[in-house]
Short mmCIF file of C-alpha atoms and ligand atoms in Angstrom, two decimals:
data_model
loop_
_atom_site.label_atom_id
_atom_site.label_comp_id
_atom_site.label_asym_id
_atom_site.label_seq_id
_atom_site.Cartn_x
_atom_site.Cartn_y
_atom_site.Cartn_z
CA UNK A 14 -29.86 -45.15 -33.82
CA UNK A 15 -32.79 -47.00 -32.50
CA UNK A 16 -34.63 -46.14 -29.16
CA UNK A 17 -32.23 -49.29 -27.46
CA UNK A 18 -29.46 -46.78 -28.18
CA UNK A 19 -30.26 -43.73 -27.29
CA UNK A 20 -27.79 -40.44 -27.96
CA UNK A 21 -26.03 -39.91 -24.56
CA UNK A 22 -26.52 -36.04 -23.78
CA UNK A 23 -24.58 -36.35 -20.64
CA UNK A 24 -20.80 -35.63 -19.45
CA UNK A 25 -19.62 -38.91 -19.79
CA UNK A 26 -19.53 -41.87 -20.70
CA UNK A 27 -21.16 -40.28 -24.03
CA UNK A 28 -21.70 -41.17 -27.29
CA UNK A 29 -18.60 -42.48 -29.05
CA UNK A 30 -18.53 -43.47 -32.82
CA UNK A 31 -18.82 -46.93 -34.38
CA UNK A 32 -15.35 -46.81 -35.56
CA UNK A 33 -14.26 -46.45 -31.47
CA UNK A 34 -16.23 -49.27 -30.55
CA UNK A 35 -15.25 -51.25 -33.27
CA UNK A 36 -11.51 -50.49 -32.32
CA UNK A 37 -12.21 -52.73 -29.01
CA UNK A 38 -12.97 -56.14 -30.64
CA UNK A 39 -9.46 -57.23 -30.84
CA UNK A 40 -7.78 -58.76 -27.45
CA UNK A 41 -4.48 -57.35 -26.66
CA UNK A 42 -1.56 -59.16 -24.48
CA UNK A 43 -0.28 -56.52 -21.95
CA UNK A 44 3.18 -57.70 -22.99
CA UNK A 45 2.77 -57.41 -26.67
CA UNK A 46 4.98 -54.99 -28.52
CA UNK A 47 2.18 -53.48 -30.55
CA UNK A 48 0.10 -52.59 -27.26
CA UNK A 49 3.12 -51.01 -25.47
CA UNK A 50 3.60 -48.82 -28.50
CA UNK A 51 -0.37 -47.94 -28.44
CA UNK A 52 -0.09 -47.03 -25.58
CA UNK A 53 3.24 -44.68 -26.00
CA UNK A 54 1.89 -43.44 -29.24
CA UNK A 55 -1.16 -42.43 -26.65
CA UNK A 56 0.54 -40.49 -24.53
CA UNK A 57 2.82 -38.57 -27.13
CA UNK A 58 -0.59 -37.53 -28.73
CA UNK A 59 -2.28 -36.84 -25.51
CA UNK A 60 1.17 -34.54 -24.52
CA UNK A 61 0.53 -32.77 -27.95
CA UNK A 62 -2.48 -31.89 -27.58
CA UNK A 63 -1.29 -29.28 -24.46
CA UNK A 64 2.05 -28.69 -26.42
CA UNK A 65 3.75 -30.51 -22.81
CA UNK A 66 6.17 -33.14 -24.45
CA UNK A 67 8.84 -30.73 -23.26
CA UNK A 68 7.78 -29.68 -19.88
CA UNK A 69 5.29 -32.53 -18.18
CA UNK A 70 5.04 -36.60 -18.49
CA UNK A 71 1.94 -37.85 -19.18
CA UNK A 72 1.54 -40.44 -17.16
CA UNK A 73 -2.10 -42.85 -17.71
CA UNK A 74 -4.26 -44.58 -14.95
CA UNK A 75 -6.84 -47.46 -15.06
CA UNK A 76 -10.25 -46.56 -13.32
CA UNK A 77 -12.51 -43.85 -13.81
CA UNK A 78 -11.72 -40.15 -13.93
CA UNK A 79 -12.10 -39.78 -9.86
CA UNK A 80 -9.12 -42.40 -9.60
CA UNK A 81 -6.69 -40.27 -11.58
CA UNK A 82 -7.55 -37.35 -9.66
CA UNK A 83 -6.98 -38.69 -6.15
CA UNK A 84 -4.01 -40.36 -7.85
CA UNK A 85 -2.57 -36.99 -8.72
CA UNK A 86 -3.13 -35.24 -5.60
CA UNK A 87 -1.54 -38.56 -3.35
CA UNK A 88 1.36 -38.39 -5.69
CA UNK A 89 2.02 -34.58 -6.33
CA UNK A 90 1.28 -32.96 -2.88
CA UNK A 91 3.55 -33.78 -0.30
CA UNK A 92 2.46 -35.41 2.62
CA UNK A 93 3.50 -32.06 4.90
CA UNK A 94 1.91 -30.28 2.26
CA UNK A 95 -0.91 -27.93 1.89
CA UNK A 96 -3.79 -28.10 -0.80
CA UNK A 97 -5.78 -24.62 -1.35
CA UNK A 98 -9.11 -26.34 -2.79
CA UNK A 99 -11.07 -23.72 -4.74
CA UNK A 100 -15.04 -24.91 -5.04
CA UNK A 101 -17.83 -24.05 -6.80
CA UNK A 102 -19.27 -27.53 -7.54
CA UNK A 103 -19.55 -31.08 -6.41
CA UNK A 104 -16.36 -31.92 -8.25
CA UNK A 105 -14.60 -28.80 -5.90
CA UNK A 106 -16.19 -30.77 -2.84
CA UNK A 107 -14.46 -34.09 -4.29
CA UNK A 108 -11.11 -32.49 -4.43
CA UNK A 109 -11.64 -31.30 -0.90
CA UNK A 110 -12.85 -35.12 0.25
CA UNK A 111 -9.58 -36.52 -1.53
CA UNK A 112 -7.63 -34.33 0.71
CA UNK A 113 -9.35 -35.76 3.88
CA UNK A 114 -9.85 -39.11 3.00
CA UNK A 115 -6.00 -39.40 1.80
CA UNK A 116 -4.65 -37.37 5.12
CA UNK A 117 -3.28 -34.13 3.30
CA UNK A 118 -3.81 -31.16 4.95
CA UNK A 119 -6.13 -28.35 2.89
CA UNK A 120 -8.24 -25.47 2.88
CA UNK A 121 -11.10 -24.72 1.32
CA UNK A 122 -12.47 -21.43 -0.70
CA UNK A 123 -15.98 -21.75 -1.99
CA UNK A 124 -18.16 -19.59 -4.33
CA UNK A 125 -21.85 -19.97 -5.80
CA UNK A 126 -22.33 -22.43 -8.37
CA UNK A 127 -23.10 -19.32 -10.38
CA UNK A 128 -20.21 -17.75 -9.40
CA UNK A 129 -16.41 -18.55 -11.03
CA UNK A 130 -13.19 -17.95 -8.82
CA UNK A 131 -11.54 -15.10 -9.64
CA UNK A 132 -7.47 -14.73 -9.52
CA UNK A 133 -8.16 -12.13 -7.11
CA UNK A 134 -9.51 -14.47 -4.52
CA UNK A 135 -6.77 -16.92 -4.96
CA UNK A 136 -4.34 -13.38 -4.51
CA UNK A 137 -6.08 -12.88 -2.04
CA UNK A 138 -6.10 -16.46 0.03
CA UNK A 139 -2.74 -17.17 -1.21
CA UNK A 140 -0.94 -13.72 0.63
CA UNK A 141 -3.29 -14.74 3.92
CA UNK A 142 -1.89 -17.61 4.24
CA UNK A 143 2.04 -18.66 3.52
CA UNK A 144 1.60 -22.17 4.41
CA UNK A 145 -0.39 -23.22 1.24
CA UNK A 146 1.70 -25.33 -1.32
CA UNK A 147 -0.39 -26.29 -3.98
CA UNK A 148 -3.50 -24.76 -4.85
CA UNK A 149 -6.67 -27.45 -6.79
CA UNK A 150 -8.83 -25.93 -9.37
CA UNK A 151 -11.98 -27.48 -11.44
CA UNK A 152 -11.21 -25.85 -15.14
CA UNK A 153 -14.82 -26.88 -16.13
CA UNK A 154 -17.13 -27.36 -13.34
CA UNK A 155 -19.17 -29.96 -15.21
CA UNK A 156 -21.72 -30.03 -11.94
CA UNK A 157 -23.00 -26.58 -13.43
CA UNK A 158 -20.99 -26.02 -16.28
CA UNK A 159 -19.38 -23.13 -15.05
CA UNK A 160 -15.77 -22.29 -16.86
CA UNK A 161 -13.27 -21.03 -14.31
CA UNK A 162 -10.77 -18.31 -15.51
CA UNK A 163 -7.67 -21.02 -15.68
CA UNK A 164 -5.33 -18.84 -17.37
CA UNK A 165 -5.59 -15.63 -15.02
CA UNK A 166 -5.32 -17.77 -11.59
CA UNK A 167 -2.27 -20.59 -12.90
CA UNK A 168 -0.83 -16.94 -13.19
CA UNK A 169 -0.74 -16.06 -9.69
CA UNK A 170 -0.70 -18.98 -8.60
CA UNK A 171 2.75 -19.21 -10.55
CA UNK A 172 3.82 -15.45 -9.62
CA UNK A 173 3.43 -16.51 -5.46
CA UNK A 174 5.67 -20.01 -6.68
CA UNK A 175 2.77 -22.13 -5.63
CA UNK A 176 2.23 -25.52 -7.55
CA UNK A 177 -1.21 -25.64 -9.31
CA UNK A 178 -3.37 -29.20 -9.71
CA UNK A 179 -6.19 -29.00 -12.34
CA UNK A 180 -8.79 -31.05 -12.78
CA UNK A 181 -9.79 -30.42 -16.60
CA UNK A 182 -11.75 -33.99 -17.05
CA UNK A 183 -14.31 -32.66 -18.66
CA UNK A 184 -12.31 -29.09 -20.66
CA UNK A 185 -9.59 -31.59 -22.01
CA UNK A 186 -9.57 -31.64 -25.49
CA UNK A 187 -12.01 -28.99 -26.48
CA UNK A 188 -10.87 -25.75 -24.68
CA UNK A 189 -7.64 -25.13 -24.94
CA UNK A 190 -4.76 -25.06 -22.43
CA UNK A 191 -0.96 -24.65 -23.25
CA UNK A 192 1.25 -26.34 -21.08
CA UNK A 193 3.71 -23.44 -22.41
CA UNK A 194 1.94 -20.77 -21.30
CA UNK A 195 -0.10 -21.96 -18.49
CA UNK A 196 2.43 -23.64 -16.03
CA UNK A 197 0.89 -26.62 -13.66
CA UNK A 198 2.42 -29.53 -11.54
CA UNK A 199 -0.66 -31.54 -12.72
CA UNK A 200 -3.40 -31.63 -15.00
CA UNK A 201 -5.95 -34.40 -15.06
CA UNK A 202 -7.96 -35.40 -17.81
CA UNK A 203 -9.67 -39.13 -18.62
CA UNK A 204 -10.65 -41.55 -21.66
CA UNK A 205 -14.45 -40.67 -22.11
CA UNK A 206 -15.07 -36.99 -22.19
CA UNK A 207 -13.97 -34.51 -24.76
CA UNK A 208 -11.95 -37.15 -26.57
CA UNK A 209 -14.65 -39.59 -26.89
CA UNK A 210 -13.26 -42.66 -26.03
CA UNK A 211 -14.71 -44.90 -23.68
CA UNK A 212 -14.60 -44.83 -20.25
CA UNK A 213 -11.83 -46.50 -17.89
CA UNK A 214 -8.66 -44.40 -17.66
CA UNK A 215 -7.16 -41.15 -16.54
CA UNK A 216 -3.99 -39.67 -17.32
CA UNK A 217 -2.52 -36.95 -15.55
CA UNK A 218 0.22 -34.56 -17.20
CA UNK A 219 2.32 -34.58 -14.27
CA UNK A 220 5.10 -31.66 -14.49
CA UNK A 221 8.69 -33.37 -14.90
CA UNK A 222 10.42 -32.41 -11.98
CA UNK A 223 7.89 -32.75 -10.02
CA UNK A 224 6.99 -36.45 -10.50
CA UNK A 225 11.07 -37.01 -10.33
CA UNK A 226 11.11 -35.56 -6.78
CA UNK A 227 7.86 -37.70 -5.78
CA UNK A 228 8.77 -40.88 -4.76
CA UNK A 229 7.69 -41.79 -1.62
CA UNK A 230 4.72 -39.08 -0.89
CA UNK A 231 1.60 -41.39 -2.29
CA UNK A 232 -0.47 -42.57 0.31
CA UNK A 233 -1.18 -45.98 -1.76
CA UNK A 234 0.14 -48.56 -3.96
CA UNK A 235 -2.15 -48.41 -6.95
CA UNK A 236 -2.54 -44.70 -7.32
CA UNK A 237 1.55 -44.34 -6.90
CA UNK A 238 1.84 -42.02 -10.81
CA UNK A 239 5.39 -41.92 -10.02
CA UNK A 240 6.08 -45.74 -9.65
CA UNK A 241 3.51 -45.98 -12.48
CA UNK A 242 5.16 -44.02 -14.51
CA UNK A 243 8.96 -45.40 -13.80
CA UNK A 244 7.79 -48.55 -14.39
CA UNK A 245 6.19 -47.51 -17.52
CA UNK A 246 9.39 -45.39 -18.71
CA UNK A 247 11.86 -49.12 -17.59
CA UNK A 248 9.80 -51.92 -19.83
CA UNK A 249 7.00 -49.89 -21.78
CA UNK A 250 4.18 -51.61 -20.05
CA UNK A 251 1.55 -50.68 -17.69
CA UNK A 252 2.52 -51.43 -14.09
CA UNK A 253 -0.72 -53.60 -13.43
CA UNK A 254 -3.34 -55.06 -15.89
CA UNK A 255 -3.91 -52.12 -18.48
CA UNK A 256 -7.43 -51.47 -19.56
CA UNK A 257 -6.36 -53.03 -22.88
CA UNK A 258 -9.91 -52.37 -24.95
CA UNK A 259 -9.93 -48.82 -23.59
CA UNK A 260 -6.48 -47.95 -24.67
CA UNK A 261 -7.45 -49.68 -28.05
CA UNK A 262 -10.19 -47.61 -28.32
CA UNK A 263 -8.96 -44.15 -27.04
CA UNK A 264 -6.30 -44.40 -29.31
CA UNK A 265 -8.97 -44.91 -32.75
CA UNK A 266 -11.06 -41.78 -31.38
CA UNK A 267 -7.53 -39.78 -31.29
CA UNK A 268 -7.60 -40.47 -34.62
CA UNK A 269 -11.03 -39.57 -35.75
CA UNK A 270 -10.08 -36.45 -33.36
CA UNK A 271 -7.13 -35.49 -35.16
CA UNK A 272 -9.08 -36.07 -39.05
CA UNK A 273 -11.93 -33.71 -37.55
CA UNK A 274 -9.33 -31.08 -37.01
CA UNK A 275 -7.97 -30.78 -33.43
CA UNK A 276 -8.97 -28.96 -30.92
CA UNK A 277 -10.22 -26.05 -32.57
CA UNK A 278 -12.74 -28.31 -34.93
CA UNK A 279 -14.12 -30.06 -31.39
CA UNK A 280 -14.34 -26.99 -29.91
CA UNK A 281 -16.33 -25.42 -32.65
CA UNK A 282 -18.37 -28.50 -33.05
CA UNK A 283 -19.07 -28.41 -29.07
CA UNK A 284 -19.85 -24.97 -29.40
CA UNK A 285 -22.09 -25.17 -32.30
CA UNK A 286 -24.17 -27.93 -30.07
CA UNK A 287 -24.21 -25.61 -27.10
CA UNK A 288 -25.69 -22.78 -29.08
CA UNK A 289 -27.91 -24.70 -31.10
CA UNK A 290 -29.21 -26.54 -27.46
CA UNK A 291 -29.65 -22.80 -25.93
CA UNK A 292 -31.58 -21.49 -28.61
CA UNK A 293 -33.59 -24.06 -29.17
CA UNK A 294 -34.37 -24.55 -25.48
CA UNK A 295 -34.53 -20.33 -25.09
CA UNK A 296 -37.64 -21.16 -27.69
CA UNK A 297 -39.49 -23.75 -25.84
CA UNK A 298 -39.40 -20.85 -22.85
CA UNK A 299 -36.68 -22.95 -20.77
CA UNK A 300 -34.05 -20.71 -19.24
CA UNK A 301 -30.28 -21.61 -18.62
CA UNK A 302 -28.97 -21.23 -15.07
CA UNK A 303 -25.61 -19.74 -16.04
CA UNK A 304 -25.07 -16.36 -17.99
CA UNK A 305 -23.52 -16.83 -21.50
CA UNK A 306 -20.23 -15.50 -20.35
CA UNK A 307 -19.39 -18.21 -18.01
CA UNK A 308 -20.91 -21.48 -20.03
CA UNK A 309 -18.19 -23.50 -20.97
CA UNK A 310 -19.62 -25.40 -24.47
CA UNK A 311 -19.71 -28.53 -22.71
CA UNK A 312 -23.17 -28.92 -20.54
CA UNK A 313 -25.96 -26.64 -19.75
CA UNK A 314 -27.87 -26.63 -16.46
CA UNK A 315 -31.21 -25.55 -17.48
CA UNK A 316 -33.66 -24.76 -14.65
CA UNK A 317 -36.79 -27.45 -14.45
CA UNK A 318 -40.17 -25.96 -14.99
CA UNK A 319 -42.41 -24.86 -12.26
CA UNK A 320 -45.10 -27.05 -13.42
CA UNK A 321 -46.58 -29.48 -10.61
CA UNK A 322 -46.75 -31.77 -13.64
CA UNK A 323 -43.25 -31.78 -14.11
CA UNK A 324 -41.49 -34.55 -12.55
CA UNK A 325 -37.34 -35.28 -13.42
CA UNK A 326 -38.40 -39.02 -13.52
CA UNK A 327 -41.21 -38.97 -15.75
CA UNK A 328 -39.72 -36.41 -18.41
CA UNK A 329 -36.26 -38.54 -18.74
CA UNK A 330 -38.37 -41.42 -19.77
CA UNK A 331 -40.14 -39.89 -22.03
CA UNK A 332 -37.46 -38.03 -23.51
CA UNK A 333 -35.53 -41.56 -23.47
CA UNK A 334 -38.32 -42.97 -25.30
CA UNK A 335 -37.38 -40.60 -28.13
CA UNK A 336 -33.60 -41.68 -28.35
CA UNK A 337 -31.88 -39.42 -25.78
CA UNK A 338 -30.79 -39.52 -22.22
CA UNK A 339 -30.75 -36.62 -20.32
CA UNK A 340 -28.91 -35.85 -16.74
CA UNK A 341 -30.61 -35.27 -13.81
CA UNK A 342 -29.31 -31.46 -12.14
CA UNK A 343 -26.66 -31.37 -9.23
CA UNK A 344 -27.59 -28.11 -7.32
CA UNK A 345 -29.11 -28.24 -3.92
CA UNK A 346 -31.31 -24.75 -3.79
CA UNK A 347 -32.59 -24.99 -7.19
CA UNK A 348 -34.53 -27.66 -9.19
CA UNK A 349 -32.76 -28.21 -12.44
CA UNK A 350 -31.44 -31.01 -15.16
CA UNK A 351 -28.43 -30.73 -17.80
CA UNK A 352 -28.17 -31.37 -21.17
CA UNK A 353 -24.46 -32.19 -22.11
CA UNK A 354 -23.26 -31.19 -25.22
CA UNK A 355 -20.43 -33.39 -26.08
CA UNK A 356 -19.71 -36.70 -27.58
CA UNK A 357 -19.82 -37.79 -31.00
CA UNK A 358 -23.05 -35.75 -31.37
CA UNK A 359 -23.54 -32.83 -33.70
CA UNK A 360 -26.50 -29.72 -34.08
CA UNK A 361 -28.39 -32.29 -35.98
CA UNK A 362 -28.97 -34.37 -32.48
CA UNK A 363 -29.28 -31.19 -30.58
CA UNK A 364 -32.36 -30.55 -32.99
CA UNK A 365 -33.73 -33.56 -32.48
CA UNK A 366 -33.01 -33.49 -28.80
CA UNK A 367 -34.66 -30.04 -28.49
CA UNK A 368 -38.00 -31.58 -30.34
CA UNK A 369 -37.62 -34.65 -28.25
CA UNK A 370 -38.53 -32.30 -25.36
CA UNK A 371 -40.59 -30.26 -26.07
CA UNK A 372 -42.87 -33.55 -27.58
CA UNK A 373 -42.24 -34.75 -23.72
CA UNK A 374 -43.07 -31.99 -22.18
CA UNK A 375 -46.06 -31.67 -24.42
CA UNK A 376 -47.40 -35.37 -23.69
CA UNK A 377 -46.83 -34.60 -19.45
CA UNK A 378 -49.29 -30.82 -19.93
CA UNK A 379 -46.36 -28.90 -18.49
CA UNK A 380 -47.23 -25.74 -19.49
CA UNK A 381 -46.22 -23.70 -16.77
CA UNK A 382 -42.35 -22.88 -18.17
C1 PLP B 429 -16.17 -36.69 -14.86
C2 PLP B 429 -15.57 -35.97 -14.10
C3 PLP B 429 -14.63 -36.39 -12.95
C4 PLP B 429 -14.06 -37.99 -13.07
O1 PLP B 429 -15.75 -38.64 -12.83
P1 PLP B 429 -15.88 -40.29 -12.84
O2 PLP B 429 -16.81 -40.31 -12.51
O3 PLP B 429 -14.87 -40.42 -12.02
O4 PLP B 429 -14.82 -40.57 -14.05
C5 PLP B 429 -13.90 -35.43 -12.23
N1 PLP B 429 -13.95 -34.20 -12.65
C6 PLP B 429 -14.59 -33.43 -13.56
C7 PLP B 429 -14.74 -32.17 -13.58
C8 PLP B 429 -15.49 -34.45 -14.06
O5 PLP B 429 -16.18 -33.51 -14.93
#
């Protein structure tokens, strides 16, 4: 990699393999049988990752991840529904914003950015307000890298007979989620995160019965997943122009995912990346924001150095010149920056990134870490 093509240590878009990028060198017709087979094969493989082919449909949707989140909320929450949104970061806040914009009744429960939502919280909230029909949760809150206890929370929601919508955008493919043991109406993810495809489409695993009874719920034509699914089931085609190159790249990325060893191997590589990063940064004296027990191996938030000579923009540019793209912090109270562990990168790259960070801080004469 030359400095002109730096390694992206960000939560998406992220570094992809040459093979994945090369899969985009073909132009596909959306009516073409081979393209439709590619879509069908993609959906089948995605369902297999969550063990969900008996219980859920995979509905792909054009756009970035947020488009799929908005589509899932608008399609699966009926117009008279009431969503409890669990928040401990920016993506949780976005869920609440979506409810507001599309006109779904919602309540929020917010914990600090270093505090996972607990099953006990959800138990108490569901008991206190019987009108809640759905709970929306971020699995890995990418704004810090915190992991929320999905299976415990899902069990409480199921016991209360409520519906769960999971934004698993930054965890799907790397952290195990089994549709046989975790009950959910919708789980949302996208092409350009842990599957290491390119950005451009999301997909929603929607519980079959819930999707079947969702006709007429949607606030929008283009965001209607029930219609998207019904059209695809009937014709094999996407309802509107498909992101053909993105589909082809994701299909190729999934071949590599399976060759690597599927989810356990992906998880192991990211966990190694994360540990290499944490160890290396600790040697430099840089502290991570989250305790290890709640840190997902997806992205790590670090406290910025206290030295007045530190400034993120300069730091970013200097690290970029050495071949790595970092990510700004997203916290309001403390100054931080983030380093992603996901993408077509290994612990060798993470070692090199730590070296680049050390050199950049040295050049800036940042001493007070
Ligand atoms: C990346 C991400 C999204 C989607 O963001 P887009 O910018 O729309 O792709 C949603 N939720 C989480 C938790 C994410 O990490």
